[in-house]
Tab-separated table of C-alpha atoms and ligand atoms in Angstrom:
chain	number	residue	atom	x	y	z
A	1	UNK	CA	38.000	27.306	88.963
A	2	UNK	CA	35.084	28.218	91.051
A	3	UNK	CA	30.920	27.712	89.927
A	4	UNK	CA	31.014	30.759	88.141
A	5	UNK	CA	33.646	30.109	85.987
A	6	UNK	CA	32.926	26.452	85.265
A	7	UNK	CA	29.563	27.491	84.418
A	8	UNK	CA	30.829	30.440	82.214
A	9	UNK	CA	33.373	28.053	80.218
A	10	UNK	CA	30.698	24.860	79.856
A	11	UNK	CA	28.563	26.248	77.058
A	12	UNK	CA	28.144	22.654	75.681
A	13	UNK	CA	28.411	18.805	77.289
A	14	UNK	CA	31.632	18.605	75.653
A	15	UNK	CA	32.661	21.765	77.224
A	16	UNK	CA	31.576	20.921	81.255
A	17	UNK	CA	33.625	17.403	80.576
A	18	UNK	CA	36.549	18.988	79.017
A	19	UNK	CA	36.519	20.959	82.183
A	20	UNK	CA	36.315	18.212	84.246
A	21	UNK	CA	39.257	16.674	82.665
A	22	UNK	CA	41.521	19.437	83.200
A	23	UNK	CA	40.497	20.049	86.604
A	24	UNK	CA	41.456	16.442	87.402
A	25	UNK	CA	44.284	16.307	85.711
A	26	UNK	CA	45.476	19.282	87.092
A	27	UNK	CA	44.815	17.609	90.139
A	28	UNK	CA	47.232	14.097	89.327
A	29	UNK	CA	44.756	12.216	87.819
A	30	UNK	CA	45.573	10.232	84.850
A	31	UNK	CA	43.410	9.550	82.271
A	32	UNK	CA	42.714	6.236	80.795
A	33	UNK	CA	41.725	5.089	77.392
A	34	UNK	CA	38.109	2.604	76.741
A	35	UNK	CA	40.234	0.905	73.805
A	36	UNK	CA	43.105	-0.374	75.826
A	37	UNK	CA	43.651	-2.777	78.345
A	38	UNK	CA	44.286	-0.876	82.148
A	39	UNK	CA	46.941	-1.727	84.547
A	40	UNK	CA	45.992	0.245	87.891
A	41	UNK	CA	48.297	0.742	90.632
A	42	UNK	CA	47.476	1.271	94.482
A	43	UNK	CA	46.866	5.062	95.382
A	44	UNK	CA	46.460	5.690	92.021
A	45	UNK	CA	43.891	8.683	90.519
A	46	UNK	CA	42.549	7.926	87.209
A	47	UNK	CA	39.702	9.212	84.802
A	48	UNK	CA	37.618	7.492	81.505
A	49	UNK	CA	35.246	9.563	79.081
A	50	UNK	CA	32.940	8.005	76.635
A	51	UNK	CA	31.499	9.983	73.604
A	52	UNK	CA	33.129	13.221	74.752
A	53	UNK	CA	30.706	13.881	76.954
A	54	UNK	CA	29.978	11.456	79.749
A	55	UNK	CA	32.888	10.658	82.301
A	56	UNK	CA	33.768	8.627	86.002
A	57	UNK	CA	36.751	9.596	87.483
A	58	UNK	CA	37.866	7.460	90.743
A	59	UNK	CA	40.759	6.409	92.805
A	60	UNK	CA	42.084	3.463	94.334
A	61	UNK	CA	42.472	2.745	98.101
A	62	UNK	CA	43.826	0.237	97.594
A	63	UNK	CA	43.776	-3.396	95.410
A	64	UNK	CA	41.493	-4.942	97.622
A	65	UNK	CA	39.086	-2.116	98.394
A	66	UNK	CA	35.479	-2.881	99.746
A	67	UNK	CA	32.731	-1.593	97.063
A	68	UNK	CA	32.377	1.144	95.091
A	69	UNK	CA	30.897	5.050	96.643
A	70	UNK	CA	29.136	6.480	93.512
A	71	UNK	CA	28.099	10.062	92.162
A	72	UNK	CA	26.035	10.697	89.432
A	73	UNK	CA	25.390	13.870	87.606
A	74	UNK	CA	24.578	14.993	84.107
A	75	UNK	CA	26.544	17.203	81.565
A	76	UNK	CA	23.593	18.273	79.136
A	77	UNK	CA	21.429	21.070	79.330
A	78	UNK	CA	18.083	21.769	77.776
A	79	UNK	CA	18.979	24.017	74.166
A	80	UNK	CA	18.891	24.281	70.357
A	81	UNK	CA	21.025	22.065	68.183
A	82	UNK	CA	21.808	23.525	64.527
A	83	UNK	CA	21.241	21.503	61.782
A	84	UNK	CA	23.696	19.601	59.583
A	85	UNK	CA	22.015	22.030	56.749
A	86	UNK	CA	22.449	25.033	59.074
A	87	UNK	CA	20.831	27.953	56.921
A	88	UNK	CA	17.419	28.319	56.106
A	89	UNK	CA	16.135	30.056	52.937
A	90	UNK	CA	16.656	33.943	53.717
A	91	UNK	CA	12.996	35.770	54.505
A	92	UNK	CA	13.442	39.724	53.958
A	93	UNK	CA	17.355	39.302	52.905
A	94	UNK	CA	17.855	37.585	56.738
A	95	UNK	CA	19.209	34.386	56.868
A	96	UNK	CA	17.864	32.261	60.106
A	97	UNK	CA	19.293	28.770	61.034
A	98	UNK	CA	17.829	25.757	61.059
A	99	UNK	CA	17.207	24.583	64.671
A	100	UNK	CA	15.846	22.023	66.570
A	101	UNK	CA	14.607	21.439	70.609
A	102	UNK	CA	16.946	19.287	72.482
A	103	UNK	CA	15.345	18.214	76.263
A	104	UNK	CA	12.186	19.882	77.538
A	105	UNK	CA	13.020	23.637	77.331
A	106	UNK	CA	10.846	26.830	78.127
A	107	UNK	CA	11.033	28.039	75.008
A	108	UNK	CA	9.923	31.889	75.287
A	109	UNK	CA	13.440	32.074	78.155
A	110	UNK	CA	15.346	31.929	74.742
A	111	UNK	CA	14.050	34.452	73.184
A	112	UNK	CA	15.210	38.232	73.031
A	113	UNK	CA	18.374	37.759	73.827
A	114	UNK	CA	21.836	37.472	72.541
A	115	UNK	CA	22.867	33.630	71.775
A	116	UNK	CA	25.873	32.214	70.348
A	117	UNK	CA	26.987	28.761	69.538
A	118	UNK	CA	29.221	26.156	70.903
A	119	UNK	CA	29.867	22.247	70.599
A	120	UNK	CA	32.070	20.015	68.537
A	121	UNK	CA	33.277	19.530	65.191
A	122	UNK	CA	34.665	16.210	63.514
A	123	UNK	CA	38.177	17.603	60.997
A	124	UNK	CA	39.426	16.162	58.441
A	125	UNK	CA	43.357	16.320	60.583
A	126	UNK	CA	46.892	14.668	60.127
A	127	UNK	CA	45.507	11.499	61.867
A	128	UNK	CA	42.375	11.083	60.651
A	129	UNK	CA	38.854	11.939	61.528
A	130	UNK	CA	39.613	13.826	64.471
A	131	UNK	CA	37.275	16.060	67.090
A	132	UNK	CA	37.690	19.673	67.901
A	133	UNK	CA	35.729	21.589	70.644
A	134	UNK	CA	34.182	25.451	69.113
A	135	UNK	CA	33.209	28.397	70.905
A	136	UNK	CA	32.327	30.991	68.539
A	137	UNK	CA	32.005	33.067	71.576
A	138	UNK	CA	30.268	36.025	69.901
A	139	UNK	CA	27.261	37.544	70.174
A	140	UNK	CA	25.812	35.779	67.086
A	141	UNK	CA	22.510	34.919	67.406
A	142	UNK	CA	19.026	36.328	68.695
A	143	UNK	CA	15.223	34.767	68.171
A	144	UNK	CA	12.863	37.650	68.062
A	145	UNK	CA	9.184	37.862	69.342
A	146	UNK	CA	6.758	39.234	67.538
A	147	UNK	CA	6.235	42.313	68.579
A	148	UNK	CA	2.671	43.047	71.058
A	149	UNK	CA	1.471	45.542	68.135
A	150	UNK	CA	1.328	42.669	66.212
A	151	UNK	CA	-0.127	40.093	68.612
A	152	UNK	CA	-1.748	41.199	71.188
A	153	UNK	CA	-2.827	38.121	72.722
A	154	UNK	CA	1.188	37.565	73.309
A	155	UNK	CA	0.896	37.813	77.430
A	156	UNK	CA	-2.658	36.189	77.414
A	157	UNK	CA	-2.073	32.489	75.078
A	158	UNK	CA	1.451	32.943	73.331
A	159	UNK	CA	2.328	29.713	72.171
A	160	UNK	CA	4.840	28.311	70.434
A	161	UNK	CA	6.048	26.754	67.694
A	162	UNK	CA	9.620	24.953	67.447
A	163	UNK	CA	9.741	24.575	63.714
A	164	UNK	CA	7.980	28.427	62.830
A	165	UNK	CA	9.007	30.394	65.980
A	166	UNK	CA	12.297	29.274	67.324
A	167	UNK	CA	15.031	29.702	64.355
A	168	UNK	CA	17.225	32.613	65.187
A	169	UNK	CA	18.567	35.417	62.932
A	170	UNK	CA	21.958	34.855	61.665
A	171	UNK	CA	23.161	36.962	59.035
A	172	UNK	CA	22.182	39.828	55.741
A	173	UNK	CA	25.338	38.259	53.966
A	174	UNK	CA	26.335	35.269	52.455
A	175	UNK	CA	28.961	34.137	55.451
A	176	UNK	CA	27.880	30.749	56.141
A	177	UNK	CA	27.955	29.111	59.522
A	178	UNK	CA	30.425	26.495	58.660
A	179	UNK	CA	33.247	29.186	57.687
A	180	UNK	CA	32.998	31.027	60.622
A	181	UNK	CA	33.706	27.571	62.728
A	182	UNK	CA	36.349	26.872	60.169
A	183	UNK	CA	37.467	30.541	60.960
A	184	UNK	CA	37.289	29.791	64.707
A	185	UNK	CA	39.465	26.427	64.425
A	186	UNK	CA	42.176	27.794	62.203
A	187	UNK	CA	41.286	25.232	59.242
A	188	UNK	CA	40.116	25.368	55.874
A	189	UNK	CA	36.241	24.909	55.216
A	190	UNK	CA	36.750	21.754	53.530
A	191	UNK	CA	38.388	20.084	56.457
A	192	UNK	CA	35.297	20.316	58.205
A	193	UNK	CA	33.471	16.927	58.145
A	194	UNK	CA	30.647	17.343	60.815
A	195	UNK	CA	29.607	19.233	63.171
A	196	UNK	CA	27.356	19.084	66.619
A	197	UNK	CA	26.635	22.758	67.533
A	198	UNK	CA	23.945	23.805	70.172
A	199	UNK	CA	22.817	27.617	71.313
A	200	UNK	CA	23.841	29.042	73.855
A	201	UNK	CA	22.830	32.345	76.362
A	202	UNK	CA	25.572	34.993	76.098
A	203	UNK	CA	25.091	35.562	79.695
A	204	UNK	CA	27.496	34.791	82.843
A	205	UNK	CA	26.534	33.116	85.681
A	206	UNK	CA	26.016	35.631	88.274
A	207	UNK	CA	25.147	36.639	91.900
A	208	UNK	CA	22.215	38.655	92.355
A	209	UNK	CA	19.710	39.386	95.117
A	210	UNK	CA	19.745	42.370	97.876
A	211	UNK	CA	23.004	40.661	99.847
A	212	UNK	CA	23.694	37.978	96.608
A	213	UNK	CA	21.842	34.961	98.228
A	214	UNK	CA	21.165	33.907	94.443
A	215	UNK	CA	22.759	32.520	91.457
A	216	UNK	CA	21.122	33.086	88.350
A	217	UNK	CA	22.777	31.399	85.277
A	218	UNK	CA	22.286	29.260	82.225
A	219	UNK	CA	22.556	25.226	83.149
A	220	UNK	CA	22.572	25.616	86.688
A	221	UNK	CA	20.660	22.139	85.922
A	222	UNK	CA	22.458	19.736	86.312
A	223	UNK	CA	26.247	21.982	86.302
A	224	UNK	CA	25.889	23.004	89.687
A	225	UNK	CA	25.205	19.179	90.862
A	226	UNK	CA	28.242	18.254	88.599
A	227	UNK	CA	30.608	20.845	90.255
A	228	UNK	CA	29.366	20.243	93.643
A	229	UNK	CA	30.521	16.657	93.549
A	230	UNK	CA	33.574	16.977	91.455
A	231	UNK	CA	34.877	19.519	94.403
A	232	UNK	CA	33.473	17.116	96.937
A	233	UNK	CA	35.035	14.275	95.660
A	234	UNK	CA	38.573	16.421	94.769
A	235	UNK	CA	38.309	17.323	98.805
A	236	UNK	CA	37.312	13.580	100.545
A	237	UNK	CA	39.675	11.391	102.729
A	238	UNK	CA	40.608	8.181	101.720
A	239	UNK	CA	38.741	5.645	102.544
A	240	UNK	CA	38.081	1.406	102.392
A	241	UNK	CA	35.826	2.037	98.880
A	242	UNK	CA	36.915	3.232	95.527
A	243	UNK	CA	34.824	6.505	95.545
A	244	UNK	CA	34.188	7.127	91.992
A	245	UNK	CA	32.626	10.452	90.530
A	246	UNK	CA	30.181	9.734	87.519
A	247	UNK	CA	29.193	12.536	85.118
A	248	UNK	CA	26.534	11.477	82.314
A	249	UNK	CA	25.201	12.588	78.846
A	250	UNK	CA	21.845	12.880	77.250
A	251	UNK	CA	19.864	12.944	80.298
A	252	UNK	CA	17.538	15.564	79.248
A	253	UNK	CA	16.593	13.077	76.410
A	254	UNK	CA	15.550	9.841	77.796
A	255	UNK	CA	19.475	8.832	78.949
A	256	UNK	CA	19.248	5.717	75.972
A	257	UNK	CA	22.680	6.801	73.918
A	258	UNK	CA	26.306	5.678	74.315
A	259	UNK	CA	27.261	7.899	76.890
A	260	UNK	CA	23.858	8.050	79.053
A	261	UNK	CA	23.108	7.082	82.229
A	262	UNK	CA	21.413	4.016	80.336
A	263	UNK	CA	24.708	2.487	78.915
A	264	UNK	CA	26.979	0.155	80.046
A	265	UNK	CA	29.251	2.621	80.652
A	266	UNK	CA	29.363	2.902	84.425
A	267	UNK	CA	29.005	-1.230	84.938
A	268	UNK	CA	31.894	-1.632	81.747
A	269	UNK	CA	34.190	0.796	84.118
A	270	UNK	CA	33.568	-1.017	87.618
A	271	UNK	CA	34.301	-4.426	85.762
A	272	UNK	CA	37.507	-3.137	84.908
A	273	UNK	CA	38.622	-1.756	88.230
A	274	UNK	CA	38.098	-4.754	89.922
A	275	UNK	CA	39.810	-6.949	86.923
A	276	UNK	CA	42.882	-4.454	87.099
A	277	UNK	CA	42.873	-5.241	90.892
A	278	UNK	CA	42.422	-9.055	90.538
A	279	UNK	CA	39.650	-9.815	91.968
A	280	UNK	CA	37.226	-12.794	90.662
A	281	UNK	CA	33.789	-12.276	89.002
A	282	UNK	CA	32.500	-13.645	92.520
A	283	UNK	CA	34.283	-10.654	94.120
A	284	UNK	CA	33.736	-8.181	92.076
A	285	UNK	CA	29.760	-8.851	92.734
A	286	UNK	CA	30.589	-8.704	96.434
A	287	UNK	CA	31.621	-5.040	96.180
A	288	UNK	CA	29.136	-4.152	93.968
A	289	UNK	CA	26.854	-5.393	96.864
A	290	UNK	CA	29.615	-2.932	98.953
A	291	UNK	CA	28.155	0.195	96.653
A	292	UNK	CA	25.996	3.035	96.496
A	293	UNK	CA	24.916	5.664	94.506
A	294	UNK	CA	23.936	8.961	94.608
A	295	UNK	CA	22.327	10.644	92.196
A	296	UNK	CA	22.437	14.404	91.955
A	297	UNK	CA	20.183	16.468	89.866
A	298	UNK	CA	18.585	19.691	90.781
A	299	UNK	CA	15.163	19.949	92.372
A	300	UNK	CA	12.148	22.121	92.103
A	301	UNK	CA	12.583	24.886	94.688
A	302	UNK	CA	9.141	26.134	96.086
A	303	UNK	CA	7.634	29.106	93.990
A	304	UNK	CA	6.699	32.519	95.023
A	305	UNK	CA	4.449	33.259	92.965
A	306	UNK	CA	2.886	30.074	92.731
A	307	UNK	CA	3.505	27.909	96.277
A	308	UNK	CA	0.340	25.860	94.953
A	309	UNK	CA	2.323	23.844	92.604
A	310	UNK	CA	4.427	22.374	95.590
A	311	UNK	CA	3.626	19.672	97.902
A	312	UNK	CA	1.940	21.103	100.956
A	313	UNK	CA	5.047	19.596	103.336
A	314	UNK	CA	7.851	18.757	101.323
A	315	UNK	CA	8.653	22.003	99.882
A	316	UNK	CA	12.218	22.801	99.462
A	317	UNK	CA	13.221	26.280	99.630
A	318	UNK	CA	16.448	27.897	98.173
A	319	UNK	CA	19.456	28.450	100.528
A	320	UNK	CA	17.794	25.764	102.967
A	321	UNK	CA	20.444	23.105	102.120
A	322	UNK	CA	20.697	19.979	99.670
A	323	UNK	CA	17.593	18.209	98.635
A	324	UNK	CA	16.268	14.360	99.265
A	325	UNK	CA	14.194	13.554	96.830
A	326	UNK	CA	11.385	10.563	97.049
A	327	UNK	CA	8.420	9.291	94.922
A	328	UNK	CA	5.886	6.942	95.800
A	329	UNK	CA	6.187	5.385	92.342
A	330	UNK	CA	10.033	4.924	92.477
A	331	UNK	CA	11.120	7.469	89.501
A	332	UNK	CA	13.465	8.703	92.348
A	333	UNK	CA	15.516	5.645	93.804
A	334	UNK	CA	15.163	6.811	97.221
A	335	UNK	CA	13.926	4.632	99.821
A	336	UNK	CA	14.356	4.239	103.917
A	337	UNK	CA	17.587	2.400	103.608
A	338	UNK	CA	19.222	5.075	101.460
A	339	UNK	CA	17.796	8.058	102.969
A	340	UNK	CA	18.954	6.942	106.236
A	341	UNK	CA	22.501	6.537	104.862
A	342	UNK	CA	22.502	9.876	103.143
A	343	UNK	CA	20.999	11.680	106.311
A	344	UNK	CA	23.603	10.018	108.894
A	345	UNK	CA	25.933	11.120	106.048
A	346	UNK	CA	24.670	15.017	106.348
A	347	UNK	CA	24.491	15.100	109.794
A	348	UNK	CA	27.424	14.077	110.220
A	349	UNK	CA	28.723	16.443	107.944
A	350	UNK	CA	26.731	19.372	109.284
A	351	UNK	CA	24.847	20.334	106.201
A	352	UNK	CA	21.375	20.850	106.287
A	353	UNK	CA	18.873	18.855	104.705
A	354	UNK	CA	15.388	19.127	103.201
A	355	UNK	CA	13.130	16.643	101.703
A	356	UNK	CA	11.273	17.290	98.183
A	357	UNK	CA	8.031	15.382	97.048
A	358	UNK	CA	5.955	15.671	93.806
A	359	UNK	CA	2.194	17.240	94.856
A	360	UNK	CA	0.338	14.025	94.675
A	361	UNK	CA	-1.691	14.583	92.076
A	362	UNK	CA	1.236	15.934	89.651
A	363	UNK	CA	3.323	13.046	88.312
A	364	UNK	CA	7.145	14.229	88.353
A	365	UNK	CA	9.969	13.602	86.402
A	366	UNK	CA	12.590	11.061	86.281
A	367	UNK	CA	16.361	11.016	86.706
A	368	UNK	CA	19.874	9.348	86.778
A	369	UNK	CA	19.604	7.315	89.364
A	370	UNK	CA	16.414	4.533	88.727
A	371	UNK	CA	17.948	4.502	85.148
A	372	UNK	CA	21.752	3.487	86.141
A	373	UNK	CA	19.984	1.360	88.298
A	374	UNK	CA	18.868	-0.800	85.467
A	375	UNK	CA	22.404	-1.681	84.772
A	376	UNK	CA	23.919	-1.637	88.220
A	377	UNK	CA	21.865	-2.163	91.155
A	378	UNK	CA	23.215	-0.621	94.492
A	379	UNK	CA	21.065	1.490	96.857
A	380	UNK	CA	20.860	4.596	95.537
A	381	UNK	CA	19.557	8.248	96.682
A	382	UNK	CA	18.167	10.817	94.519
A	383	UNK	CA	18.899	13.681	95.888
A	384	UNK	CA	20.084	17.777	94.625
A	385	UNK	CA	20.069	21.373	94.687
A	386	UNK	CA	16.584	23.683	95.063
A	387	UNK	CA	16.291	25.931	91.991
A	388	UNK	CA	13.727	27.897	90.528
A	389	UNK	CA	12.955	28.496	86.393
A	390	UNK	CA	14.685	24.861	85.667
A	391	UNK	CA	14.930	24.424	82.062
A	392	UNK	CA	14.524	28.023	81.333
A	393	UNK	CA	17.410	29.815	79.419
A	394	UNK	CA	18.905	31.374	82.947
A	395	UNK	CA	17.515	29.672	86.226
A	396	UNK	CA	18.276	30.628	89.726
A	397	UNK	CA	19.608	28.541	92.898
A	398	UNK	CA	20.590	29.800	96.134
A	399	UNK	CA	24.348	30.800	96.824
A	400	UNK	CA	25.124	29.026	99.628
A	401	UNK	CA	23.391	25.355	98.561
A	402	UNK	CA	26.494	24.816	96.384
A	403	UNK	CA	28.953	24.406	99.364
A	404	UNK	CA	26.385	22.735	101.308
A	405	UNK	CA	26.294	19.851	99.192
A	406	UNK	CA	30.207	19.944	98.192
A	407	UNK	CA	30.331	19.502	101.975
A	408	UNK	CA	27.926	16.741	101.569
A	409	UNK	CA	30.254	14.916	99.119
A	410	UNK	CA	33.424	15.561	100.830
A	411	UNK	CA	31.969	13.597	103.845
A	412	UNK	CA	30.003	10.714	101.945
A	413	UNK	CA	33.451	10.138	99.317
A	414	UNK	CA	35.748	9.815	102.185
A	415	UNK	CA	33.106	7.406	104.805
A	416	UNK	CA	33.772	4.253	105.260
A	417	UNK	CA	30.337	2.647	104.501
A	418	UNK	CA	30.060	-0.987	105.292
A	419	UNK	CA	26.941	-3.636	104.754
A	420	UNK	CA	27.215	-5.774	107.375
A	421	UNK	CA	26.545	-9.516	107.719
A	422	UNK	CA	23.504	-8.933	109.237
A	423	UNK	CA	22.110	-6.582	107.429
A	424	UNK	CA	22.841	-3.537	109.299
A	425	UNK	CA	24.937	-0.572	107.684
A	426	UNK	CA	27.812	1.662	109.215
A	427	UNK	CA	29.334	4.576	108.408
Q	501	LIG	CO1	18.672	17.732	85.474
């Protein structure tokens, strides 16, 4: 599966980490399950979700490894979830559904366009309450502007407004959005308990630009991170540490659920690593202290049309390589210790390197990495990929960043990083 396709078949959260899993197991890895007890063995590949949607995948050196080399990367994606109630009231004999914002999104991006709807759905099934993935992979769906006859302040002020503006058209029947999943799934309507559905772009990710230097695609944030290290980590040596590749939920809402970055997921599967390998509380701190992190999420690439809005210096541009990312006021976990580390780690892997900083007077967002530090604290590097129109319905990155930063990943997975006993770290 290359970035295309990954991106094409991961409408949802559910969907990217369903394709995670079968890429790794494809590739030997074996998954385990949160609700029993693990027994690992040495050179063995294994994989954990949580919620569906969040997942760390990792493989063992050996029983007594050193620490524990970390990726992070998020599965969500800016969209519109449908409501539990999904139709509205028709208006002029058209049915709209109910929607609501999930994450930050530039709205206007979704409109005018062709949208379907993907996600999961909780059946009624031979076992019990059991989970299904959906793709109604149609075009289904469209939110229409109003035309400029009719406002023709629309390219001057053109606001907004999730609850009036943003529900799309659905149907002039009476088809009902439940029995066209049940449709989908094979199952009779009443089997269907619940159901977590989100919009999606009927577009596929694509290469345009005069010799395709760009990709232009829906979710490029944070997919294209995700995919970058899942190949890099698929493609690294072995090494002393347990490299272990961490994909997370809900990012683009505050990270605070089940299966976020601000769980004890990551710390609940690092405990259990080191207790299937026997080591002691007391060791198992050690090689946390043996760890790092980094945390990949994409970055602001400089814009043409408006260069002002980037820092004057640290400016990254598309196609100029994978992105360190630091902030003054520590929302990005970056400091000299770990940007030295992840720099030796470039250079030595021969993949160029650029540095992004927040203008100083614009406050930036935060991401991943400061918030798994909360729960495990290892230095950490925020770093990712430049890309224009994040957020929007389709953004753009540059072609070649992707295999810069699998590269990257390949190199950093397999190192053998080391914190020495005086302080000093090799590589
Ligand atoms: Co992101």
């Amino acid at each position: 599966m290359d970035l295309l396709d990954f991106l094409n078949h991961s409408p949802t959260c559910y969907h990217a980490v369903q394709n995670t899993a079968d890429i790794l197991t494809s590739e030997g890895y074996q998954p385990l399950s949160e609700t029993e007890v693990w027994s690992l063995r040495e050179g063995g590949r294994y994989f954990v979700t949580r919620g569906q949607s969040a997942l760390v995948a990792f493989r063992l050196p050996r029983r007594d490894f050193r620490g524990f080399l970390l990726s992070a990367a998020h599965s969500d994606s800016p969209t519109l979830k449908i409501r539990q109630s999904a139709e509205a009231a028709p208006v002029g004999a058209i049915r709209r559904l109910n929607v609501e914002p999930y994450g930050g999104m530039v709205m206007r991006s979704w409109m005018d366009r062709p949208l379907s709807a993907a996600g999961r759905v909780m059946v009624r099934g031979d076992r019990g309450i059991e989970s299904r993935l959906v793709d109604l992979d149609r075009d289904l769906l469209f939110i229409p502007s109003v035309a400029i006859h009719l406002n023709r302040e629309v390219n001057r002020s053109g606001a907004l407004n999730a609850a009036a503006d943003l529900q799309p058209i659905f149907t002039q029947g009476d088809v009902t959005l439940r029995a066209l999943v049940a449709g989908e799934l094979g199952l009779p309507e009443e089997r269907i308990l619940e159901t977590e559905l989100f919009l999606y772009p009927r577009m596929n990710a694509t290469y345009l630009g005069a010799q395709g230097e760009f990709i232009a695609s829906p979710r490029l944030d944070d997919l294209q991170c995700l995919f970058a290290c899942l190949k890099g980590f698929l493609a690294a040596g072995a090494g002393e540490s347990v490299p272990a590749l961490c994909v997370f939920n809900n990012e683009e809402v505050g990270s605070v659920t089940r299966q976020g970055a601000d769980s004890t997921f990551l710390t609940d599967v690092l405990e259990r690593i080191s207790a299937a390998c026997g080591k002691t509380p007391g060791e198992h701190r050690a090689a946390v202290a043996q760890s790092f992190l980094v945390s990949a999420d994409n970055a602001h690439a400089l814009h043409p049309a408006h260069p002002e809005l980037s820092d004057k210096t640290e400016a990254p541009v598309l196609n100029g390589g994978v992105v360190l990312k630091y902030n003054a006021n520590q929302r990005y976990t970056t400091d000299a210790l770990s940007a030295a580390v992840f720099t030796e780690v470039c250079r030595r892997a021969e993949v160029p390197l650029q540095r992004y900083s927040n203008r100083p007077d614009l406050p930036g967002g935060s991401t991943l990495g400061s918030t798994a530090m909360a729960h495990l604290s290892v230095p950490a590097v925020d770093i990712g990929l430049p890309q224009l129109a994040m957020h929007a319905a389709c953004e753009v990155a540059g072609t070649r960043d992707t295999g810069a930063l699998i590269r990257a990943m390949a190199f950093y997975f397999g190192c053998s990083l080391c914190r020495n006993g005086d302080g000093s770290v090799t590589l």
